[in-house]
Amino acid sequence: MFSNKERFKKGYLKKLESLCGKGIEESTIRDQYHTLGNMVREYISTKWIETNELYRSENKKQVYYLSIEFLLGRLLGQNLLNLEIKEVVEEGLHDLGISLSEIEECESDPALGNGGLGRLAACFIDSLATLNLPGHGYGIRYKHGLFDQKIVDGYQVELPEQWLRHGNVWEVRKPEEAIKVFFWGRVETSYDNNALSFKHVGAQKVLAVPYDMPVIGYQVDTVNTLRLWNAEPSSLGPNQDTLSYKREIEAITDYLYPDDTHDEGKILRLKQQYFLVSSSIQSIIASFKKENQNLRELHHSVAIHINDTHPAMAVPELMRILMDIEGLTWDEAWEVTTNTLSYTNHTILSEALEKWPIYLFQPLLPRIYMIIEEINERFCAELWDHYPGEWERIEHMAIIAHGLVKMAHLAIVGSNSINGVAKIHSDILKNREMKSFYDIYPWKFNNKTNGITHRRWLLKANPELTSLITEVIGDEWKRQPEKLLDLKRHIYHPELKERFAAVKRKRKEILAKEIADKNGIIVDIDSIFDVQVKRLHAYKRQLLNVLHIMYLYNRIKEDANYSIQPRTFIFGAKASPTYYYAKKVIKLIHSLADKVNNDPRVSQVIKVIFMGNYRVSLAEDIFPAADVSEQISTASKEASGTGNMKFMMNGALTVGTLDGANIEIMEEVGRENIFTFGLTAGEVQRYEENGRYRSMEYYHHDLRIRQVVDQLTNGFFSEDEGEFESIADSLLVQNDQYFLLRDFASYIDVQERVGNAYQNRDKWLEQALINISHSGYFSSDRTIQQYADEIWKIGPVGIRI
Ligand SMILES: *Cc1c(COP(=O)(O)O)cnc(C)c1O
């Protein structure tokens, strides 16, 4: 069907007719998308079935990646690219008077995740399939993904996202594989045949219906599965036909991250977590039992990965199934469980470490809570042997303490591997945050530096750069991204530099057009595109960027002779709906943009742009156009970052702190090809321990700081002087928890160096090319190969390139 243009055209018209009952003239763009999507899904269906059969027949070990988020982005373009049928389709459609890119734009962008963590999961399943590794994603089919961001009067307004409004051509509903998940009720304990047995009675039964989506490998026949669970009322429910019962059940998969300020929302999140875990593990066991009978050998055939602590209930759930249903003893079940599970930690921010109050947990999940209690008791007894009499230490490490269940502790105790996501992050886990656990289980701890799929973030997002690279070094790098290093031999060739400059310029023009359309502002293509796009969070320090722009504004206003390399500062960020500070920073960016962009003189040299509704599809337009990548988190706080890698791969230079994967980027490209500044993680740690930091001193001693901080509350931005008072307070009254004022001077210096460096055009282009050539290390293919070899112990199945 896709073998040549003519065949495709014929097939497409036929499909359009049968699916939509229309000819090409009457068809809408949505009909056209729908038709193409269906053709692609049908085209891969044989490969999908064959992949599953191969996994069954070869009976090799498989991995299941459990994640509460999968931030997939649009799938049509990526699938065409991975199947290598994009050209045929594009040309065929062109003949029919249809533009492929317009069709692609009509696909909704499934945002079943917040940011880095969910995007990592999406990159990982792409790499698993491409490396022919038997690995599948398990997640939740939220009816509404991350909210759509609208900006009204400079404020963020959240609208419900509606990705399923027009259906989802990629999914296949599998009602025959539905699974029951039990909530509430109580546990009846009885003693028969010399053993205790446990029965969960009076439970509310929720049906988990799988929707499978194909995960298509690049240039290979492997098609893995992303299984997303949908909550539906079970026909066995006691009040099955009452509307409120139905609503209560459906609410489980209605929204990604429901508001958890109140207990009701907390219960809903707990339900989501157990719903994901229970349906996934039951389904994994059912599939294992088709080929194998002995559950004691589960870990030889199955690895289950817990992405952050949201799926940490996999530990007690697997124990429950092995004991209560499969009849294994505690010790047998524990052996299997710990050998099957592995866990990735994504953060050291204490407010992000999940802890659930027992009074919510126990009634909702009575049997699971019982098992966690038993795990905790046995673990504490083990600790007692290690540290007799050290009550305080044991209490600190316990899974249950002070009325709370600590999910990270549960995940650590119940897994065979715990990894951080960049070298420095893994070191902090071992030496500080989780040191007490490292001391007793040193063999469990390891590092897996994050990666990104270069197929989406370079091949798909930046076809212009992709062609240029391929022209220079051939196309082996597409399957072996480390071969991007071959570029290094060519970076001094003037022609390569000029052609790269032309690609960058073209991509800046594309983004500038988008900015003109959406923001109504004309930006200067020759200015530095200086970009900070990521979730809005205090530790990511968008505010530091803002304060620097305010400083530049003041300089330009005060000194008529001040000359600077023109810059366009571009922001993109969603703030969590209940995160007051973050929303204030969004408002502040807009107030600053108004001030800067409307000043006749200042706007000649700098502009400030906030691009609304930052998401994967927008990101694909932003990264290729960036000159400068802002990665300015307080050292030690950003576990890895992955945006930093996408920028680097597209030839932007990093301005960054020595944090997360920035450090490894520096090690790859060399100190001279990255702009670092600010406190180190060690310095931040010392301040945190000795409490000697006084932000007021920096405020008083640095006039530049005093001026910009005062401007937050002196009417400079708005009539309402109280608008940004809370931000000023965070810096002064609350002693600037993230050390913005401490790093301010150093940030100004490094930004000045960036401006100067950009003026040496030749050198800048070389540095950008050096960044690209070293970016292969940050492909998620490398990361996944390490997970496969060192954690999951899985190998490729049926390589047929
Ligand atoms: C890569 C990505 C992120 C993560 O960005 P960081 O800078 O690592 O925080 C968040 N959101 C989207 C849409 C992304 O593509």
PDB file of N, CA, C and O and ligand atoms in Angstrom, residues 115-116 119 457 533-534 540 614-616 619 641-643 646, ligand 1:
ATOM      1  N   GLY A 115       5.666  16.872  32.247  1.00  0.00           N
ATOM      2  CA  GLY A 115       6.923  17.407  31.730  1.00  0.00           C
ATOM      3  C   GLY A 115       7.941  16.297  31.592  1.00  0.00           C
ATOM      4  O   GLY A 115       7.642  15.237  31.026  1.00  0.00           O
ATOM      5  N   GLY A 116       9.128  16.561  32.113  1.00  0.00           N
ATOM      6  CA  GLY A 116      10.281  15.682  31.897  1.00  0.00           C
ATOM      7  C   GLY A 116      10.027  14.204  32.153  1.00  0.00           C
ATOM      8  O   GLY A 116      10.387  13.366  31.331  1.00  0.00           O
ATOM      9  N   ARG A 119       7.767  12.717  29.497  1.00  0.00           N
ATOM     10  CA  ARG A 119       8.429  12.726  28.193  1.00  0.00           C
ATOM     11  C   ARG A 119       9.528  11.644  28.154  1.00  0.00           C
ATOM     12  O   ARG A 119       9.743  11.005  27.138  1.00  0.00           O
ATOM     13  N   TRP A 457      13.434  14.373  18.357  1.00  0.00           N
ATOM     14  CA  TRP A 457      13.977  15.705  18.652  1.00  0.00           C
ATOM     15  C   TRP A 457      14.991  16.189  17.634  1.00  0.00           C
ATOM     16  O   TRP A 457      15.424  17.314  17.676  1.00  0.00           O
ATOM     17  N   VAL A 533      12.362  27.049  28.222  1.00  0.00           N
ATOM     18  CA  VAL A 533      11.062  26.366  28.157  1.00  0.00           C
ATOM     19  C   VAL A 533      11.115  25.138  29.041  1.00  0.00           C
ATOM     20  O   VAL A 533      11.983  24.300  28.905  1.00  0.00           O
ATOM     21  N   LYS A 534      10.199  25.048  29.973  1.00  0.00           N
ATOM     22  CA  LYS A 534      10.115  23.948  30.927  1.00  0.00           C
ATOM     23  C   LYS A 534       8.981  24.265  31.885  1.00  0.00           C
ATOM     24  O   LYS A 534       8.457  25.375  31.876  1.00  0.00           O
ATOM     25  N   LYS A 540      13.661  25.904  39.239  1.00  0.00           N
ATOM     26  CA  LYS A 540      14.153  26.051  37.868  1.00  0.00           C
ATOM     27  C   LYS A 540      14.560  27.502  37.570  1.00  0.00           C
ATOM     28  O   LYS A 540      15.193  27.808  36.580  1.00  0.00           O
ATOM     29  N   TYR A 614       2.819  25.580  26.333  1.00  0.00           N
ATOM     30  CA  TYR A 614       4.018  24.789  26.028  1.00  0.00           C
ATOM     31  C   TYR A 614       3.702  23.303  26.122  1.00  0.00           C
ATOM     32  O   TYR A 614       3.154  22.826  27.108  1.00  0.00           O
ATOM     33  N   ARG A 615       4.027  22.579  25.067  1.00  0.00           N
ATOM     34  CA  ARG A 615       3.741  21.145  24.984  1.00  0.00           C
ATOM     35  C   ARG A 615       4.647  20.547  23.927  1.00  0.00           C
ATOM     36  O   ARG A 615       5.410  21.289  23.286  1.00  0.00           O
ATOM     37  N   VAL A 616       4.559  19.237  23.701  1.00  0.00           N
ATOM     38  CA  VAL A 616       5.529  18.589  22.814  1.00  0.00           C
ATOM     39  C   VAL A 616       5.514  19.200  21.412  1.00  0.00           C
ATOM     40  O   VAL A 616       6.569  19.512  20.845  1.00  0.00           O
ATOM     41  N   ALA A 619       7.183  22.442  21.406  1.00  0.00           N
ATOM     42  CA  ALA A 619       8.612  22.229  21.678  1.00  0.00           C
ATOM     43  C   ALA A 619       9.360  21.856  20.393  1.00  0.00           C
ATOM     44  O   ALA A 619      10.499  22.274  20.178  1.00  0.00           O
ATOM     45  N   GLY A 641      17.214  16.841  33.928  1.00  0.00           N
ATOM     46  CA  GLY A 641      16.824  17.691  32.815  1.00  0.00           C
ATOM     47  C   GLY A 641      16.943  16.877  31.540  1.00  0.00           C
ATOM     48  O   GLY A 641      17.811  16.004  31.423  1.00  0.00           O
ATOM     49  N   THR A 642      16.036  17.135  30.601  1.00  0.00           N
ATOM     50  CA  THR A 642      16.178  16.540  29.279  1.00  0.00           C
ATOM     51  C   THR A 642      16.027  17.614  28.206  1.00  0.00           C
ATOM     52  O   THR A 642      16.512  17.442  27.095  1.00  0.00           O
ATOM     53  N   GLY A 643      15.381  18.724  28.576  1.00  0.00           N
ATOM     54  CA  GLY A 643      15.300  19.851  27.651  1.00  0.00           C
ATOM     55  C   GLY A 643      16.712  20.272  27.241  1.00  0.00           C
ATOM     56  O   GLY A 643      16.990  20.536  26.062  1.00  0.00           O
ATOM     57  N   LYS A 646      17.837  18.302  24.322  1.00  0.00           N
ATOM     58  CA  LYS A 646      17.169  18.624  23.050  1.00  0.00           C
ATOM     59  C   LYS A 646      17.770  19.885  22.425  1.00  0.00           C
ATOM     60  O   LYS A 646      17.965  19.954  21.207  1.00  0.00           O
TER      61      LYS A 646
HETATM   62  C1  LIG B   1      11.582  17.850  27.315  1.00  0.00           C
HETATM   63  C2  LIG B   1      10.333  18.424  27.801  1.00  0.00           C
HETATM   64  C3  LIG B   1      10.207  18.787  29.142  1.00  0.00           C
HETATM   65  C4  LIG B   1      11.344  18.667  30.135  1.00  0.00           C
HETATM   66  O1  LIG B   1      12.113  19.847  30.105  1.00  0.00           O
HETATM   67  P1  LIG B   1      13.199  20.181  31.230  1.00  0.00           P
HETATM   68  O2  LIG B   1      13.868  21.401  30.712  1.00  0.00           O
HETATM   69  O3  LIG B   1      14.123  19.009  31.286  1.00  0.00           O
HETATM   70  O4  LIG B   1      12.465  20.397  32.490  1.00  0.00           O
HETATM   71  C5  LIG B   1       9.007  19.329  29.567  1.00  0.00           C
HETATM   72  N1  LIG B   1       7.969  19.502  28.716  1.00  0.00           N
HETATM   73  C6  LIG B   1       8.061  19.170  27.414  1.00  0.00           C
HETATM   74  C7  LIG B   1       6.892  19.410  26.518  1.00  0.00           C
HETATM   75  C8  LIG B   1       9.239  18.616  26.911  1.00  0.00           C
HETATM   76  O5  LIG B   1       9.317  18.279  25.621  1.00  0.00           O
END
